Amino acid sequence: MQEASTSVTDTRRSGNRVVIVGMIAIVVILLTAALFLFLNLPDANAFNTKVERIFVENDNLTSNAEIKLLEILAESGTSFSGVLSSYRVVIFVLLVFSSALLIASLVFLVTIIALNRRMEEIERAGLQVTSLIISREERAVYLNNMEFKLTEAAIETLSVLAEARMDEDVLSGSEIESVISGRSSEDCDEAAGATRIKRLRDALGNQMVSEMLVKNIARRGYVLAIDKAVIRMV
């Protein structure tokens, strides 16, 4: 048990390190991309500089049409400068948004992987039941700290399985139907007992709990996969 706990702790620490390294790598990559983009964007005043050079190099442009054309070019340069500045802001916002999405995706991915591993561990270890109390009067079953309200048919099915487990018996579907209906097992259908088991699992609600609590042993029948010492009938 101590070795298993140590293994789980080491796995958790390893997972945390992977998340931290992954987030740092994402931030570094995006910062590098942002730096590359901003350095390669043209200068916002490049157009204005060109227009100014035209004014300086062509001081013989004196007609109204030529002057008007240069004024239009200057205004275009100013507009271009404003547009380029807005592009810088948009690129910055998109990069920040991308960083947030990538980091969130990484965290979710690691979380899902950890949950899947935990589910596999639970499936291998089975459902750890410390207390199973069946109350026919209240039509309720108390599984550890969980309470399930069941129908009368579901309570009867669970009670039969609990009594069989205390006797260390495995019941087939026809035997379950026989005990509940009072008829001989030869006169009962296997499918009827299987239907009762299905309804019991549906009544329990939680698929993982129901599937791991009521086990189906191939070619033998159904059994509660818990220690018989924790079962109490009230």
CSV table of C-alpha atoms in Angstrom, one decimal:
chain,number,residue,atom,x,y,z
A,1,MET,CA,0.0,0.0,0.0
A,2,GLN,CA,2.9,2.4,0.9
A,3,GLU,CA,4.6,1.6,-2.4
A,4,ALA,CA,1.3,2.3,-4.3
A,5,SER,CA,0.9,5.6,-2.5
A,6,THR,CA,4.4,6.6,-3.3
A,7,SER,CA,3.9,5.6,-7.0
A,8,VAL,CA,0.7,7.8,-7.2
A,9,THR,CA,2.6,10.7,-5.5
A,10,ASP,CA,5.5,10.4,-8.0
A,11,THR,CA,3.1,10.2,-10.9
A,12,ARG,CA,1.3,13.3,-9.7
A,13,ARG,CA,4.5,15.2,-9.3
A,14,SER,CA,5.6,14.1,-12.8
A,15,GLY,CA,2.3,15.2,-14.2
A,16,ASN,CA,2.7,18.6,-12.5
A,17,ARG,CA,6.2,19.0,-14.0
A,18,VAL,CA,4.9,18.1,-17.4
A,19,VAL,CA,2.2,20.8,-17.1
A,20,ILE,CA,4.6,23.5,-15.9
A,21,VAL,CA,7.2,22.6,-18.6
A,22,GLY,CA,4.5,22.6,-21.3
A,23,MET,CA,3.1,26.0,-20.2
A,24,ILE,CA,6.6,27.5,-20.2
A,25,ALA,CA,7.3,26.0,-23.7
A,26,ILE,CA,4.0,27.4,-25.0
A,27,VAL,CA,4.8,30.9,-23.6
A,28,VAL,CA,8.3,30.9,-25.0
A,29,ILE,CA,7.2,29.8,-28.5
A,30,LEU,CA,4.5,32.4,-28.6
A,31,LEU,CA,6.8,35.1,-27.3
A,32,THR,CA,9.3,34.1,-30.0
A,33,ALA,CA,6.7,34.2,-32.7
A,34,ALA,CA,5.4,37.6,-31.4
A,35,LEU,CA,8.9,39.0,-31.5
A,36,PHE,CA,9.5,37.7,-35.0
A,37,LEU,CA,6.3,39.2,-36.3
A,38,PHE,CA,6.8,42.6,-34.7
A,39,LEU,CA,10.4,42.9,-35.9
A,40,ASN,CA,9.3,42.0,-39.4
A,41,LEU,CA,6.4,44.4,-39.6
A,42,PRO,CA,7.2,47.5,-41.6
A,43,ASP,CA,7.8,50.8,-39.8
A,44,ALA,CA,4.5,52.6,-39.3
A,45,ASN,CA,6.2,55.8,-40.6
A,46,ALA,CA,7.8,54.2,-43.6
A,47,PHE,CA,5.2,55.5,-46.0
A,48,ASN,CA,5.4,59.1,-44.6
A,49,THR,CA,9.2,58.9,-44.9
A,50,LYS,CA,8.9,58.1,-48.6
A,51,VAL,CA,6.4,60.9,-49.2
A,52,GLU,CA,8.7,63.3,-47.4
A,53,ARG,CA,11.6,62.2,-49.6
A,54,ILE,CA,9.5,62.9,-52.7
A,55,PHE,CA,8.8,66.4,-51.4
A,56,VAL,CA,12.6,67.0,-50.8
A,57,GLU,CA,13.8,65.4,-54.0
A,58,ASN,CA,11.2,67.1,-56.2
A,59,ASP,CA,11.2,70.7,-55.1
A,60,ASN,CA,10.1,71.7,-58.7
A,61,LEU,CA,6.6,70.3,-58.1
A,62,THR,CA,4.8,73.6,-57.9
A,63,SER,CA,1.5,73.1,-59.8
A,64,ASN,CA,-1.7,72.8,-57.8
A,65,ALA,CA,-2.3,69.3,-59.1
A,66,GLU,CA,1.1,68.1,-58.1
A,67,ILE,CA,0.9,69.7,-54.7
A,68,LYS,CA,-2.6,68.2,-54.2
A,69,LEU,CA,-1.2,64.7,-55.2
A,70,LEU,CA,1.6,65.0,-52.6
A,71,GLU,CA,-0.9,66.0,-50.0
A,72,ILE,CA,-3.0,63.0,-50.8
A,73,LEU,CA,0.1,60.8,-50.5
A,74,ALA,CA,0.9,62.3,-47.1
A,75,GLU,CA,-2.7,61.7,-45.9
A,76,SER,CA,-2.4,58.1,-47.2
A,77,GLY,CA,0.8,57.6,-45.3
A,78,THR,CA,-0.9,58.8,-42.1
A,79,SER,CA,-3.8,56.4,-42.6
A,80,PHE,CA,-1.4,53.6,-43.3
A,81,SER,CA,0.5,54.4,-40.1
A,82,GLY,CA,-2.7,54.2,-38.1
A,83,VAL,CA,-3.8,50.9,-39.7
A,84,LEU,CA,-0.4,49.4,-39.1
A,85,SER,CA,-0.5,50.4,-35.4
A,86,SER,CA,-4.0,48.8,-35.1
A,87,TYR,CA,-2.6,45.7,-36.7
A,88,ARG,CA,0.1,45.5,-34.0
A,89,VAL,CA,-2.6,45.7,-31.3
A,90,VAL,CA,-4.7,43.0,-33.0
A,91,ILE,CA,-1.7,40.7,-33.4
A,92,PHE,CA,-0.8,41.2,-29.7
A,93,VAL,CA,-4.4,40.4,-28.6
A,94,LEU,CA,-4.5,37.3,-30.8
A,95,LEU,CA,-1.2,36.0,-29.4
A,96,VAL,CA,-2.4,36.5,-25.8
A,97,PHE,CA,-5.6,34.7,-26.7
A,98,SER,CA,-3.7,31.9,-28.3
A,99,SER,CA,-1.5,31.5,-25.3
A,100,ALA,CA,-4.5,31.3,-23.0
A,101,LEU,CA,-6.2,28.7,-25.2
A,102,LEU,CA,-3.1,26.6,-25.6
A,103,ILE,CA,-2.3,26.6,-21.9
A,104,ALA,CA,-6.0,25.7,-21.1
A,105,SER,CA,-5.9,22.9,-23.6
A,106,LEU,CA,-2.7,21.5,-22.1
A,107,VAL,CA,-4.2,21.6,-18.6
A,108,PHE,CA,-7.4,20.0,-19.7
A,109,LEU,CA,-5.5,17.3,-21.6
A,110,VAL,CA,-3.3,16.4,-18.6
A,111,THR,CA,-6.4,16.4,-16.4
A,112,ILE,CA,-8.2,14.1,-18.7
A,113,ILE,CA,-5.2,11.8,-18.9
A,114,ALA,CA,-4.9,11.8,-15.1
A,115,LEU,CA,-8.7,11.0,-14.7
A,116,ASN,CA,-8.4,8.2,-17.2
A,117,ARG,CA,-5.5,6.7,-15.3
A,118,ARG,CA,-7.4,7.1,-12.0
A,119,MET,CA,-10.5,5.3,-13.6
A,120,GLU,CA,-8.2,2.5,-14.7
A,121,GLU,CA,-6.8,2.1,-11.2
A,122,ILE,CA,-10.4,2.1,-9.8
A,123,GLU,CA,-11.4,-0.6,-12.3
A,124,ARG,CA,-8.4,-2.7,-11.4
A,125,ALA,CA,-8.9,-2.4,-7.7
A,126,GLY,CA,-12.7,-2.7,-7.8
A,127,LEU,CA,-15.2,-0.7,-5.8
A,128,GLN,CA,-14.0,-0.2,-2.2
A,129,VAL,CA,-17.2,-0.7,-0.1
A,130,THR,CA,-16.9,-0.3,3.6
A,131,SER,CA,-20.6,-0.4,4.4
A,132,LEU,CA,-23.7,-1.6,2.5
A,133,ILE,CA,-26.9,-1.2,4.4
A,134,ILE,CA,-30.2,-2.3,2.8
A,135,SER,CA,-33.4,-1.0,4.3
A,136,ARG,CA,-36.4,-2.7,2.8
A,137,GLU,CA,-38.8,-0.6,4.9
A,138,GLU,CA,-37.4,2.7,3.6
A,139,ARG,CA,-36.7,1.2,0.1
A,140,ALA,CA,-33.2,2.6,0.3
A,141,VAL,CA,-29.6,1.3,0.2
A,142,TYR,CA,-26.7,3.1,1.9
A,143,LEU,CA,-23.4,2.5,0.0
A,144,ASN,CA,-20.5,4.0,2.0
A,145,ASN,CA,-21.8,7.6,2.4
A,146,MET,CA,-24.1,7.5,-0.6
A,147,GLU,CA,-27.9,6.9,-0.3
A,148,PHE,CA,-29.9,5.4,-3.1
A,149,LYS,CA,-33.7,5.4,-3.2
A,150,LEU,CA,-34.8,2.3,-5.0
A,151,THR,CA,-38.1,0.8,-6.2
A,152,GLU,CA,-39.5,-2.2,-4.4
A,153,ALA,CA,-38.4,-4.5,-7.3
A,154,ALA,CA,-34.9,-3.1,-7.2
A,155,ILE,CA,-34.7,-3.6,-3.4
A,156,GLU,CA,-35.8,-7.2,-3.7
A,157,THR,CA,-33.2,-7.9,-6.4
A,158,LEU,CA,-30.4,-6.3,-4.3
A,159,SER,CA,-31.6,-8.1,-1.2
A,160,VAL,CA,-31.4,-11.4,-3.0
A,161,LEU,CA,-27.9,-10.7,-4.2
A,162,ALA,CA,-26.8,-9.6,-0.7
A,163,GLU,CA,-28.1,-12.7,0.9
A,164,ALA,CA,-26.4,-14.8,-1.8
A,165,ARG,CA,-23.2,-12.9,-1.2
A,166,MET,CA,-23.3,-13.6,2.5
A,167,ASP,CA,-23.8,-17.3,1.6
A,168,GLU,CA,-21.0,-17.0,-0.9
A,169,ASP,CA,-23.3,-18.0,-3.7
A,170,VAL,CA,-23.4,-16.8,-7.3
A,171,LEU,CA,-27.0,-16.6,-8.7
A,172,SER,CA,-28.0,-17.0,-12.4
A,173,GLY,CA,-30.7,-14.9,-13.8
A,174,SER,CA,-33.3,-17.7,-13.5
A,175,GLU,CA,-32.3,-18.3,-9.9
A,176,ILE,CA,-32.7,-14.6,-9.0
A,177,GLU,CA,-36.2,-14.7,-10.6
A,178,SER,CA,-37.0,-17.9,-8.8
A,179,VAL,CA,-36.1,-16.5,-5.4
A,180,ILE,CA,-38.2,-13.3,-5.9
A,181,SER,CA,-41.2,-14.9,-7.6
A,182,GLY,CA,-41.3,-18.1,-5.5
A,183,ARG,CA,-41.3,-20.4,-8.5
A,184,SER,CA,-38.7,-23.1,-9.3
A,185,SER,CA,-35.7,-22.0,-11.3
A,186,GLU,CA,-36.7,-24.5,-14.1
A,187,ASP,CA,-39.9,-22.5,-14.6
A,188,CYS,CA,-38.1,-19.1,-14.7
A,189,ASP,CA,-36.5,-17.4,-17.6
A,190,GLU,CA,-32.8,-16.3,-17.5
A,191,ALA,CA,-33.8,-13.1,-19.3
A,192,ALA,CA,-36.2,-12.2,-16.5
A,193,GLY,CA,-33.4,-12.2,-13.9
A,194,ALA,CA,-31.1,-10.3,-16.3
A,195,THR,CA,-33.9,-7.7,-16.7
A,196,ARG,CA,-34.1,-7.3,-12.9
A,197,ILE,CA,-30.3,-6.8,-12.8
A,198,LYS,CA,-30.6,-4.1,-15.5
A,199,ARG,CA,-33.3,-2.3,-13.6
A,200,LEU,CA,-31.3,-2.5,-10.4
A,201,ARG,CA,-28.3,-0.9,-12.2
A,202,ASP,CA,-30.5,1.8,-13.7
A,203,ALA,CA,-32.0,2.5,-10.3
A,204,LEU,CA,-28.5,2.9,-8.8
A,205,GLY,CA,-27.9,5.5,-11.4
A,206,ASN,CA,-24.2,5.9,-11.4
A,207,GLN,CA,-22.9,3.6,-14.2
A,208,MET,CA,-19.5,3.1,-12.6
A,209,VAL,CA,-21.0,2.2,-9.2
A,210,SER,CA,-23.6,-0.1,-10.6
A,211,GLU,CA,-21.3,-2.0,-13.0
A,212,MET,CA,-18.6,-2.5,-10.3
A,213,LEU,CA,-21.0,-3.3,-7.5
A,214,VAL,CA,-23.1,-6.0,-9.4
A,215,LYS,CA,-20.6,-8.2,-11.3
A,216,ASN,CA,-21.6,-10.6,-14.0
A,217,ILE,CA,-19.4,-13.7,-14.0
A,218,ALA,CA,-19.5,-15.4,-17.3
A,219,ARG,CA,-21.5,-18.7,-17.5
A,220,ARG,CA,-22.1,-18.5,-13.7
A,221,GLY,CA,-24.3,-15.6,-12.9
A,222,TYR,CA,-24.4,-12.4,-10.8
A,223,VAL,CA,-22.8,-11.5,-7.5
A,224,LEU,CA,-22.1,-8.5,-5.4
A,225,ALA,CA,-18.4,-7.7,-5.7
A,226,ILE,CA,-17.9,-6.7,-2.1
A,227,ASP,CA,-16.8,-8.2,1.2
A,228,LYS,CA,-19.8,-10.0,2.8
A,229,ALA,CA,-18.8,-8.7,6.2
A,230,VAL,CA,-19.8,-5.1,5.3
A,231,ILE,CA,-23.4,-6.1,4.3
A,232,ARG,CA,-26.2,-5.3,6.7
A,233,MET,CA,-30.0,-6.0,6.2
A,234,VAL,CA,-32.4,-3.8,8.2
